[in-house]
XYZ file of C-alpha atoms in Angstrom:
740
model
C 81.180 90.956 88.505
C 83.078 87.867 87.335
C 85.074 85.767 89.769
C 87.390 82.889 88.666
C 88.315 80.469 91.580
C 91.153 78.060 91.193
C 90.729 78.099 87.371
C 87.909 75.853 87.858
C 84.881 77.730 89.092
C 83.323 80.623 87.225
C 80.936 82.929 89.230
C 79.109 85.817 87.506
C 77.322 87.972 90.007
C 76.192 91.559 90.531
C 74.548 91.881 94.003
C 71.294 90.698 92.409
C 71.909 87.391 90.837
C 74.538 84.759 90.497
C 75.342 82.459 87.573
C 77.721 79.602 88.509
C 79.427 76.945 86.378
C 82.607 74.821 86.752
C 85.084 72.478 84.865
C 83.949 68.979 85.548
C 86.039 65.821 85.906
C 86.065 65.243 82.330
C 87.241 68.706 81.333
C 83.843 69.772 80.041
C 81.731 72.602 81.630
C 79.080 71.719 84.114
C 76.281 74.079 85.312
C 75.754 74.651 88.915
C 73.333 77.546 89.594
C 71.457 80.554 88.373
C 69.246 82.610 90.849
C 69.583 84.982 93.571
C 72.993 86.350 94.402
C 75.159 84.004 96.472
C 77.679 86.629 97.517
C 81.379 85.868 97.792
C 81.933 82.190 97.592
C 84.830 80.262 99.110
C 86.425 77.273 97.554
C 84.877 74.971 100.217
C 81.380 76.604 99.317
C 82.004 75.696 95.659
C 83.195 72.198 96.347
C 80.006 71.596 98.328
C 77.785 72.925 95.547
C 79.625 70.977 92.872
C 79.666 67.652 94.994
C 78.176 65.017 92.825
C 79.378 61.519 93.961
C 76.235 59.651 93.406
C 75.889 58.314 89.919
C 72.367 57.626 88.526
C 71.247 54.238 87.803
C 70.758 52.861 84.308
C 73.287 55.152 82.645
C 76.362 54.694 80.535
C 79.753 55.814 81.942
C 81.290 58.693 79.957
C 84.813 56.977 79.974
C 86.331 53.904 81.734
C 88.928 56.253 83.085
C 86.523 58.217 85.272
C 84.559 55.804 87.532
C 81.076 56.795 88.632
C 80.838 59.709 86.099
C 78.196 60.057 83.397
C 76.903 63.200 81.493
C 73.402 61.637 81.669
C 72.815 62.981 85.122
C 74.895 66.172 84.916
C 73.781 69.639 84.322
C 75.880 71.052 81.585
C 76.659 74.303 79.948
C 76.864 73.133 76.287
C 75.901 69.428 75.990
C 76.619 67.083 72.998
C 74.142 64.386 72.167
C 75.308 60.729 72.472
C 78.374 61.121 74.755
C 76.692 59.231 77.582
C 74.061 61.984 77.423
C 70.944 60.930 75.358
C 69.049 64.260 75.681
C 69.105 66.723 72.764
C 72.371 68.491 72.595
C 73.380 72.118 71.780
C 75.743 71.218 68.950
C 76.034 68.799 66.101
C 78.746 68.603 63.496
C 79.563 66.481 60.568
C 82.687 65.819 58.550
C 81.864 64.240 55.191
C 79.543 61.371 55.974
C 80.842 61.096 59.573
C 78.792 62.326 62.506
C 81.207 63.835 64.955
C 80.687 63.781 68.682
C 82.714 66.689 69.880
C 84.510 66.502 73.184
C 85.243 70.161 74.211
C 87.634 70.435 76.991
C 88.313 73.544 79.010
C 91.372 75.456 77.699
C 91.397 79.121 79.050
C 89.300 82.212 79.363
C 89.260 85.944 78.773
C 87.244 88.815 80.395
C 86.286 91.817 78.387
C 84.680 95.021 79.869
C 83.768 96.550 76.590
C 80.495 95.614 74.699
C 79.986 98.218 71.952
C 76.796 98.830 69.845
C 77.612 97.520 66.321
C 75.135 97.661 63.480
C 76.475 94.602 61.673
C 74.467 92.120 63.636
C 71.844 92.731 66.514
C 73.486 91.901 69.791
C 73.248 93.376 73.338
C 75.386 96.348 74.158
C 76.506 98.381 77.173
C 78.131 101.544 77.984
C 81.555 101.743 79.805
C 81.718 99.717 82.974
C 78.130 98.568 82.729
C 79.130 94.848 81.810
C 81.719 92.267 81.761
C 81.943 89.417 79.193
C 83.496 86.145 80.019
C 84.782 84.081 77.027
C 85.612 80.553 77.892
C 87.632 78.571 75.271
C 87.237 74.932 74.880
C 89.099 72.674 72.392
C 88.433 69.241 70.961
C 91.925 68.292 69.989
C 90.958 65.013 68.202
C 88.471 66.722 65.790
C 90.463 69.952 65.557
C 87.588 72.135 66.625
C 87.521 75.283 68.878
C 84.403 76.283 70.893
C 84.197 79.722 72.557
C 81.331 80.245 74.979
C 80.452 83.853 75.814
C 78.749 85.089 78.925
C 77.784 88.779 79.647
C 76.541 90.008 82.930
C 75.288 93.566 83.444
C 75.155 95.910 86.410
C 71.661 96.298 87.695
C 70.183 93.468 85.653
C 69.231 89.873 86.362
C 69.958 89.105 82.602
C 72.747 86.830 81.361
C 73.554 87.043 77.675
C 75.144 84.061 75.908
C 76.471 83.066 72.514
C 78.706 80.412 71.035
C 81.317 80.424 68.290
C 82.726 77.371 66.494
C 86.128 77.403 64.491
C 87.308 74.623 62.321
C 91.127 74.176 63.113
C 91.416 71.151 60.869
C 92.350 70.706 57.244
C 89.001 69.111 56.307
C 85.797 71.039 55.865
C 83.073 70.351 58.375
C 79.301 71.162 58.443
C 77.474 72.587 61.436
C 73.944 71.020 61.721
C 72.991 72.518 65.033
C 74.499 75.187 67.113
C 72.338 76.656 69.911
C 72.888 80.075 71.461
C 72.281 79.098 75.141
C 71.484 76.276 77.406
C 70.138 76.594 80.867
C 69.711 73.538 83.085
C 67.368 73.629 86.167
C 67.338 70.906 88.833
C 63.522 70.596 88.781
C 60.521 70.645 86.553
C 57.901 72.268 88.832
C 57.071 74.898 86.205
C 54.506 75.837 83.574
C 55.894 76.523 80.110
C 54.739 79.970 79.041
C 54.778 80.902 75.375
C 53.408 83.927 73.401
C 51.594 82.389 70.464
C 48.672 83.187 68.091
C 48.142 84.009 64.398
C 47.866 86.984 62.232
C 45.414 89.491 63.769
C 45.884 87.778 67.218
C 49.568 87.664 67.951
C 51.398 86.915 71.173
C 48.554 85.650 73.496
C 49.722 84.138 76.706
C 49.534 80.339 76.711
C 50.703 78.002 79.391
C 51.113 74.215 79.838
C 52.800 72.159 82.437
C 56.188 70.611 81.835
C 56.247 66.889 81.519
C 58.938 64.441 80.788
C 59.962 64.911 77.246
C 60.281 67.945 74.999
C 58.052 71.041 75.074
C 58.987 73.487 72.414
C 57.995 76.220 70.044
C 59.585 77.055 66.751
C 59.338 78.824 63.427
C 60.205 77.530 60.027
C 58.814 80.445 58.030
C 62.041 82.483 57.692
C 60.793 84.913 60.331
C 60.070 84.771 64.035
C 56.436 84.592 62.857
C 52.848 85.561 64.022
C 52.278 81.988 65.292
C 55.199 81.859 67.782
C 57.625 84.305 69.438
C 61.170 83.478 70.437
C 60.382 84.467 74.100
C 59.493 81.568 76.596
C 59.280 81.517 80.337
C 59.252 78.820 83.018
C 56.861 79.964 85.637
C 56.670 78.405 89.051
C 53.144 76.799 89.779
C 52.442 79.408 92.583
C 53.663 82.597 90.817
C 51.596 85.645 91.023
C 51.879 89.229 89.735
C 54.493 90.144 92.489
C 55.678 86.776 93.855
C 57.100 83.575 92.527
C 60.188 82.398 90.615
C 60.293 82.765 86.865
C 63.140 81.824 84.508
C 62.854 83.086 80.887
C 64.793 83.246 77.627
C 64.760 85.243 74.455
C 66.728 85.209 71.259
C 68.183 88.281 69.649
C 67.318 86.948 66.226
C 64.564 87.348 63.564
C 64.823 84.139 61.473
C 63.936 80.513 62.060
C 64.356 79.628 65.759
C 63.682 76.984 68.293
C 62.969 77.458 71.986
C 62.437 74.353 74.009
C 62.666 72.565 77.365
C 63.493 68.864 77.848
C 62.665 67.241 81.080
C 64.599 63.991 81.741
C 63.663 61.084 83.890
C 64.846 62.687 87.070
C 62.945 65.843 86.471
C 65.875 67.982 85.450
C 64.859 70.573 82.926
C 67.095 71.661 79.984
C 66.186 74.879 78.225
C 67.734 75.631 74.860
C 67.214 78.318 72.332
C 68.817 79.200 69.046
C 68.652 78.887 65.293
C 66.317 76.089 64.229
C 68.552 73.196 63.132
C 65.740 71.739 60.991
C 66.494 74.307 58.225
C 70.170 74.979 58.996
C 73.638 73.854 57.750
C 76.728 75.778 57.685
C 79.961 74.777 56.030
C 83.270 75.628 57.680
C 86.526 75.435 55.796
C 89.888 75.398 57.511
C 90.127 78.391 60.009
C 86.549 79.570 59.315
C 84.255 80.300 62.199
C 80.464 80.626 62.773
C 78.946 82.588 65.666
C 75.448 82.176 66.872
C 73.018 84.995 67.577
C 73.018 86.088 71.234
C 70.365 84.747 73.599
C 69.462 86.188 76.994
C 68.121 84.567 80.088
C 66.278 86.085 82.870
C 65.546 85.272 86.520
C 63.142 86.773 89.044
C 61.472 85.756 92.136
C 59.049 88.691 91.979
C 56.482 87.149 89.704
C 55.193 88.518 86.428
C 55.828 92.164 87.295
C 59.373 91.219 88.373
C 59.815 89.621 85.029
C 58.624 92.636 83.124
C 60.845 94.900 85.161
C 63.946 92.811 83.928
C 62.837 92.202 80.277
C 61.780 95.843 79.770
C 64.867 97.400 81.285
C 67.080 94.995 79.314
C 65.471 95.889 75.953
C 65.522 99.586 76.666
C 69.098 99.746 77.939
C 70.885 97.035 76.107
C 68.930 96.355 72.740
C 67.242 99.571 71.585
C 69.574 102.537 70.770
C 69.214 104.753 73.946
C 68.783 107.911 72.034
C 65.077 106.772 71.586
C 64.653 107.062 75.361
C 64.889 110.827 75.038
C 63.785 111.517 71.408
C 60.060 112.095 71.395
C 58.117 109.435 69.287
C 55.934 111.444 66.928
C 52.183 111.074 67.023
C 51.432 109.681 63.558
C 48.522 109.870 61.165
C 48.747 106.848 58.853
C 47.030 106.885 55.551
C 46.280 103.198 55.079
C 42.820 102.695 56.591
C 41.866 106.149 55.456
C 42.443 105.754 51.721
C 44.275 102.471 50.982
C 45.347 102.945 47.324
C 42.641 105.599 46.346
C 44.514 108.935 46.786
C 46.435 111.730 45.160
C 48.480 114.569 46.637
C 45.562 116.947 47.112
C 43.491 114.214 49.006
C 46.505 113.341 51.199
C 47.118 117.078 51.967
C 43.514 117.544 53.161
C 44.174 114.633 55.572
C 47.503 116.097 56.641
C 46.016 119.589 57.254
C 43.289 118.014 59.489
C 45.848 115.989 61.359
C 48.009 118.913 62.017
C 45.085 120.971 63.377
C 44.425 118.211 65.909
C 47.887 118.010 67.012
C 49.421 115.083 65.094
C 53.087 115.301 64.224
C 54.086 112.874 61.452
C 52.164 111.934 58.241
C 52.928 108.271 57.196
C 52.172 107.507 53.579
C 51.399 103.765 53.887
C 51.654 102.025 50.434
C 50.545 103.013 47.048
C 53.002 105.883 46.318
C 55.333 103.922 43.801
C 55.211 102.232 40.400
C 51.580 101.892 39.357
C 50.598 100.590 42.841
C 46.671 100.712 42.775
C 46.346 97.189 44.250
C 48.609 94.968 46.438
C 49.463 92.729 43.505
C 51.897 94.947 41.703
C 55.038 97.095 41.584
C 57.011 95.797 44.627
C 60.705 96.246 43.846
C 60.123 99.319 41.604
C 60.681 102.058 44.096
C 60.006 105.029 41.884
C 57.345 107.551 42.519
C 53.921 107.185 40.718
C 53.664 110.373 38.688
C 49.897 110.016 38.297
C 49.435 110.380 41.999
C 52.333 112.836 42.548
C 52.630 114.867 39.325
C 54.987 117.397 40.982
C 56.931 114.505 42.700
C 56.871 113.079 46.220
C 59.424 115.534 47.376
C 56.847 118.326 46.736
C 54.373 116.511 48.931
C 57.179 116.091 51.491
C 57.895 119.799 51.450
C 54.284 120.653 51.969
C 54.280 118.416 54.999
C 57.407 119.975 56.354
C 56.023 123.432 55.804
C 53.122 122.420 58.055
C 55.792 121.490 60.718
C 54.985 117.731 60.312
C 57.424 114.910 59.652
C 57.153 112.611 56.659
C 56.940 109.001 56.926
C 57.039 106.481 54.011
C 56.163 102.817 53.650
C 58.436 100.271 52.046
C 58.345 96.534 51.564
C 61.979 96.020 50.602
C 62.264 92.335 50.694
C 59.577 91.673 48.067
C 59.041 91.860 44.355
C 56.145 91.748 42.165
C 56.042 89.667 38.919
C 55.188 92.751 36.783
C 58.267 94.688 37.552
C 61.553 95.126 35.551
C 63.487 93.907 38.616
C 61.669 90.569 38.432
C 61.958 90.291 34.659
C 65.701 91.400 34.548
C 66.849 89.337 37.502
C 64.781 85.929 37.858
C 67.848 84.633 39.755
C 67.256 87.227 42.560
C 63.983 85.490 43.478
C 63.711 82.876 46.250
C 62.237 80.013 44.305
C 63.487 76.447 43.711
C 64.492 75.536 40.108
C 61.400 73.370 39.414
C 58.343 74.180 37.575
C 55.889 74.804 40.474
C 56.527 77.440 43.061
C 54.190 78.921 45.579
C 53.024 82.542 45.379
C 51.704 84.570 48.360
C 49.694 87.791 48.055
C 50.765 88.096 44.457
C 54.441 88.570 45.395
C 57.679 86.759 45.627
C 60.635 87.089 48.181
C 63.940 88.646 47.055
C 67.028 86.661 47.852
C 68.626 88.690 50.453
C 71.286 86.070 50.996
C 72.723 87.672 47.859
C 74.637 90.940 48.663
C 73.971 92.312 45.237
C 70.175 92.168 45.860
C 70.538 94.088 49.136
C 72.774 96.678 47.380
C 70.212 97.221 44.652
C 67.360 97.795 47.134
C 69.419 100.029 49.250
C 70.378 102.158 46.304
C 66.583 102.500 45.366
C 65.507 103.355 49.041
C 68.488 105.713 49.677
C 67.513 107.903 46.725
C 63.928 108.214 47.763
C 64.730 108.798 51.445
C 67.343 111.466 50.649
C 65.384 113.274 47.815
C 62.121 113.320 49.744
C 63.690 114.160 53.107
C 61.934 111.087 54.841
C 61.957 111.193 58.529
C 60.313 107.880 59.258
C 60.182 104.574 57.519
C 57.623 101.896 57.980
C 59.171 98.650 56.967
C 56.727 95.972 56.126
C 57.145 92.252 55.126
C 53.994 90.491 54.088
C 54.967 87.067 52.892
C 56.900 84.185 54.550
C 59.440 82.090 52.694
C 58.416 78.969 50.761
C 60.725 76.624 48.532
C 63.846 78.235 50.074
C 66.474 78.108 47.413
C 69.078 80.660 46.353
C 70.696 80.642 42.937
C 73.488 82.864 44.477
C 74.390 80.085 47.017
C 74.234 77.552 44.171
C 76.772 79.636 42.151
C 79.013 80.117 45.140
C 78.922 76.287 45.822
C 77.560 76.866 49.383
C 74.952 74.588 51.033
C 71.386 75.737 50.570
C 70.991 75.135 54.401
C 72.854 78.384 54.788
C 70.026 80.328 53.135
C 67.776 81.198 55.936
C 70.543 82.641 58.194
C 72.199 84.422 55.212
C 68.721 85.875 54.350
C 68.025 87.490 57.711
C 71.639 88.643 57.770
C 70.908 90.422 54.475
C 67.911 92.064 56.172
C 70.094 93.286 59.024
C 72.631 94.622 56.494
C 70.081 96.702 54.843
C 68.949 98.030 58.109
C 72.503 98.862 59.032
C 73.294 100.624 55.665
C 70.033 102.818 56.020
C 70.926 103.821 59.542
C 74.483 104.583 58.588
C 73.187 106.750 55.733
C 70.481 108.376 57.784
C 71.317 108.247 61.541
C 68.289 110.038 62.639
C 65.873 107.916 60.592
C 63.051 106.299 62.800
C 62.281 102.877 61.178
C 59.152 101.176 62.406
C 59.297 97.469 62.023
C 56.321 95.655 60.580
C 55.670 92.091 59.218
C 51.969 91.956 58.332
C 51.705 93.476 61.696
C 53.525 91.320 64.370
C 55.067 88.662 62.316
C 58.683 89.730 63.237
C 58.271 91.128 66.735
C 61.600 90.135 68.214
C 64.760 91.468 69.637
C 66.648 91.297 66.466
C 64.347 93.833 64.724
C 64.127 95.989 67.906
C 67.823 96.521 67.671
C 67.273 98.614 64.602
C 63.542 99.552 64.956
C 62.777 101.319 68.310
C 59.083 100.535 67.713
C 57.181 97.827 65.842
C 53.604 97.598 64.553
C 52.397 94.811 66.807
C 49.431 93.534 64.846
C 47.291 94.486 61.743
C 44.383 94.200 64.149
C 43.800 97.653 65.463
C 40.625 96.631 67.515
C 41.070 97.878 70.916
C 39.506 94.910 72.497
C 41.998 92.515 70.902
C 44.888 94.784 71.613
C 44.155 94.215 75.306
C 45.122 90.649 74.965
C 47.954 91.315 72.530
C 49.368 93.938 74.882
C 49.043 91.664 77.967
C 51.134 89.037 76.308
C 53.700 91.190 74.608
C 54.562 93.218 77.709
C 55.892 90.185 79.445
C 58.875 90.392 77.111
C 58.943 93.790 75.491
C 58.570 97.270 76.755
C 55.783 99.854 75.966
C 58.099 101.986 74.028
C 58.244 99.359 71.295
C 54.384 98.900 71.078
C 53.171 101.172 68.251
C 49.328 101.963 68.679
C 46.821 103.370 66.228
C 43.327 104.684 66.855
C 41.305 103.409 63.867
C 37.751 103.763 62.686
C 34.748 101.763 63.646
C 33.366 99.290 62.815
C 36.895 97.948 63.078
C 38.298 96.837 59.726
C 39.504 93.482 61.113
C 36.682 92.257 63.354
C 33.851 94.681 62.536
C 33.574 95.560 66.256
C 32.210 98.892 67.527
C 33.993 100.519 70.405
C 33.862 104.189 71.625
C 36.518 106.752 70.595
C 37.280 106.946 74.270
C 38.085 103.295 74.743
C 40.263 103.212 71.652
C 42.236 106.334 72.584
C 42.536 105.277 76.347
C 44.086 101.965 75.134
C 46.318 103.506 72.549
C 47.902 105.991 75.041
C 50.161 103.288 76.419
C 53.148 103.430 74.106
C 53.785 105.505 70.873
C 50.413 106.934 69.778
C 49.001 107.156 66.216
C 45.800 107.441 64.358
C 44.757 105.502 61.144
C 41.344 106.772 59.905
C 39.802 109.454 57.698
C 39.701 112.512 59.964
C 37.548 114.383 57.520
C 34.669 112.022 58.223
C 34.483 112.672 61.827
C 32.142 115.041 63.539
C 33.281 118.281 65.191
C 32.802 116.722 68.742
C 34.944 113.846 67.792
C 37.678 116.061 66.570
C 37.467 118.095 69.682
C 37.859 114.912 71.742
C 40.864 113.813 69.643
C 42.421 117.351 70.015
C 42.001 117.379 73.702
C 43.286 113.853 74.175
C 46.379 114.597 72.060
C 47.071 117.563 74.195
C 46.843 115.462 77.330
C 49.025 112.695 75.787
C 51.779 115.205 74.814
C 51.859 116.366 78.423
C 52.291 112.678 79.546
C 54.144 111.175 76.514
C 57.463 110.464 78.300
C 55.763 108.653 81.056
C 53.370 106.745 78.839
C 56.281 105.580 76.408
C 59.212 105.041 78.852
C 57.621 104.643 82.228
C 57.884 101.482 84.334
C 54.970 99.166 83.462
C 53.226 96.840 85.805
C 50.004 94.707 85.672
C 47.440 95.324 88.403
C 44.902 92.565 87.806
C 45.917 88.841 87.433
C 46.678 87.880 83.899
C 44.156 85.004 83.897
C 41.139 87.514 83.984
C 40.175 87.864 80.516
C 37.543 90.460 81.011
C 39.093 93.050 83.203
C 42.537 94.709 82.844
C 44.486 97.255 84.706
C 47.978 98.336 84.415
C 50.184 101.301 85.693
C 53.135 103.227 84.182
C 55.232 105.170 86.613
C 58.308 107.252 87.312
C 59.510 108.684 90.595
C 56.731 111.174 91.097
C 53.809 110.221 88.789
C 51.695 107.291 87.730
C 49.035 106.783 85.157
C 46.649 103.800 85.492
C 44.549 102.314 82.755
C 41.576 100.281 83.605
C 39.547 98.431 81.089
C 36.596 95.956 81.069
C 35.458 94.225 77.855
C 31.880 93.186 78.851
C 29.743 94.885 81.360
C 28.465 92.892 84.385
C 24.947 93.534 85.656
C 24.457 94.777 89.161
C 28.171 94.462 90.022
C 29.556 95.092 93.593
C 29.770 98.804 94.177
C 33.357 98.850 95.513
C 36.334 97.034 94.248
C 39.965 97.843 94.555
C 43.410 97.062 93.100
C 46.616 97.547 94.991
C 49.356 99.825 93.823
C 52.951 99.097 94.675
C 56.163 101.314 94.715
C 54.577 104.104 96.661
C 56.012 106.076 99.638
C 53.776 105.086 102.423
C 54.587 108.349 104.341
C 53.482 110.659 101.437
C 50.180 111.654 100.058
C 48.977 111.483 96.397
C 46.541 113.430 94.338
C 44.210 111.305 92.149
C 42.778 112.761 89.046
C 43.054 116.224 90.546
C 40.170 115.654 93.060
C 41.157 113.174 95.580
C 43.990 113.179 98.185
C 44.942 109.716 99.405
C 47.765 108.514 101.526
C 50.489 106.148 100.017
C 49.880 103.647 102.899
C 46.169 103.424 101.849
C 46.852 102.997 98.060
C 49.562 100.376 98.767
C 47.614 98.302 101.288
C 43.845 99.051 100.756
C 44.027 99.891 97.145
C 42.861 102.214 94.297
C 38.888 102.026 93.811
C 37.849 100.819 90.382
C 35.546 103.072 88.590
C 31.896 102.787 89.391
C 30.197 100.469 86.837
C 26.517 101.223 85.734
C 24.361 98.792 87.517
C 20.905 99.664 86.317
C 20.074 102.330 88.982
C 23.277 104.466 89.696
C 23.115 106.611 86.621
C 24.079 109.656 88.641
C 27.337 108.060 90.034
C 28.404 105.553 87.359
C 31.856 106.334 85.896
C 31.768 103.620 83.184
C 28.876 102.210 81.267
C 28.212 99.579 78.634
C 30.624 97.152 77.111
C 34.265 98.028 76.297
C 34.829 100.491 79.396
C 37.980 102.427 80.041
C 39.094 104.784 82.748
C 42.361 106.590 83.263
C 43.908 107.722 86.644
C 46.719 110.184 87.023
C 48.337 109.916 90.412
C 50.824 112.612 91.429
C 53.049 112.678 94.517
C 52.185 115.697 96.616
């Protein structure tokens, strides 16, 4: 998969894509191509591709020794600002008061065929013979710096994974101020910049804007990837559709402060970069010390949005999430939060659990309120001991009762936070993230613990391990409800380390706690959560096979959240709950059918007081859960595609499929009066020579479904009450299509 030609040209290819770069005249690395596979390349082919004799006007020569050569008009693999290139660079290093301008020259390379899964830090992984990793070593002799650029290509994937590592070979300490994970240069700018943005309760909506000369970027400075932005971005060709058109995309395997940006120069060349946000980052390197960036992944497709989703979904399922979760069934949960909030005891919870068990639910998640004296959200965080008032016989007694029912036991933690009324806060004020001045912000009545300090992580792990072991916890919901303000670590101050290292050390502490929990409890399912979708990223997915996507459980809003989220992340990560109406976040009323039909796509759960439902509603849930269990593997792990253009904000349709079966979900937010009787959407990936059964009552040829289409459900039009299949606002209809 990796060809090295004349020790100058590097060609990563796998029959699907090619990624091509070379050693330029000045010894640095230049970028040549990323796109469809170019096959086996001859040296004359490569010389033609790399030919660049025409120096741009109005530029500065890189060196008087190389006439007609400037970095200003070159696509590069890892550019440095100010060395005849005035665009933003991927690296910035200082030594004392001096700003260095590193000049990294090619030295040598290695190829590695092993990429194992390691819990120390989230990164892509592969089984034997599934990937190759190229490490290109570059050296700046004058500044005594070493730069290693890592490139991984996978079989059967369009993805390229990149990271960088800097080592200080000199005697003087240096400070890294910027070190990006990847750079991708494209020779044109005829793209829309697509981002997944929003806010709490409306995360990851699709937003697009055209590229223009200058910088288009998104970022987070909150200590988390955030509700407001997501590390995923895409460059979408102007003519792209669901199934056609070029798209380049990037994502970062990281959960902290990030930047993802594209800079367009005066000649229309686009430079994409993503990595740790330099605005809040400094890293000190003493002699022989190194720093490695988180990995970034780039994607290419010429098959439009559905082609992009095929690549992003397969990559996450195969190379980020532990593969055991593709075969282990995700339990159908009943979550206690919206049913009882803090007002419960063991007897009350067991009534809910018994009802849930009768309906077919498989895991009871006790969401908050079980510890300390937690009767409000302003107390007890950091005191992970059982509230004896609510559980006089102990939490293990409640857990045993659940297991006797045949249900799993899930438990909520917010491990990164501390409340001011706890012994932890009073005994260890230096463990709180807060600058050493009189005023400090407080959010949600709580403070952030200093996870940059290993002692803090060990303390929280010890508390969690005891509870998880003693109570036989099967499932943890890990929450994080407050972003970081006044970032300052007393630990870093004592260790004489720059405060600019805090944010990265903090998120590494989060990963370390995840790793310790999974090493102690390998079968534990940890669902990520950060006030909903505030940390919905590949870094958390490495440890959490599913994430609570939003605190907004309203099915109508979830249509838009899901449409954006699915561009970058697979259904298996998208945790769904059917909640009560009026919905607790927007006070909207939707039918139980609409809520369940939407929540089917991904891991299913319920979050409402089942005891308040009517017998007919309980029967509806019971029958639906039975159907979901029969189709769970397909609904969680099937191949997902959109069927209606993404700019239609009223009507939605998608399909999940495997080799023999498909399930289609159709949704309409608002009814249209006297609508056209017959509309169709086309299904792809069918065998045209076979027939298919639709919902047990229609037999249709594959050629018809693939070219003519699947008929939308008939909408009530004022006079077709005998044939209408959907009525009113917030309509839903499911199709099951089986190959005969």
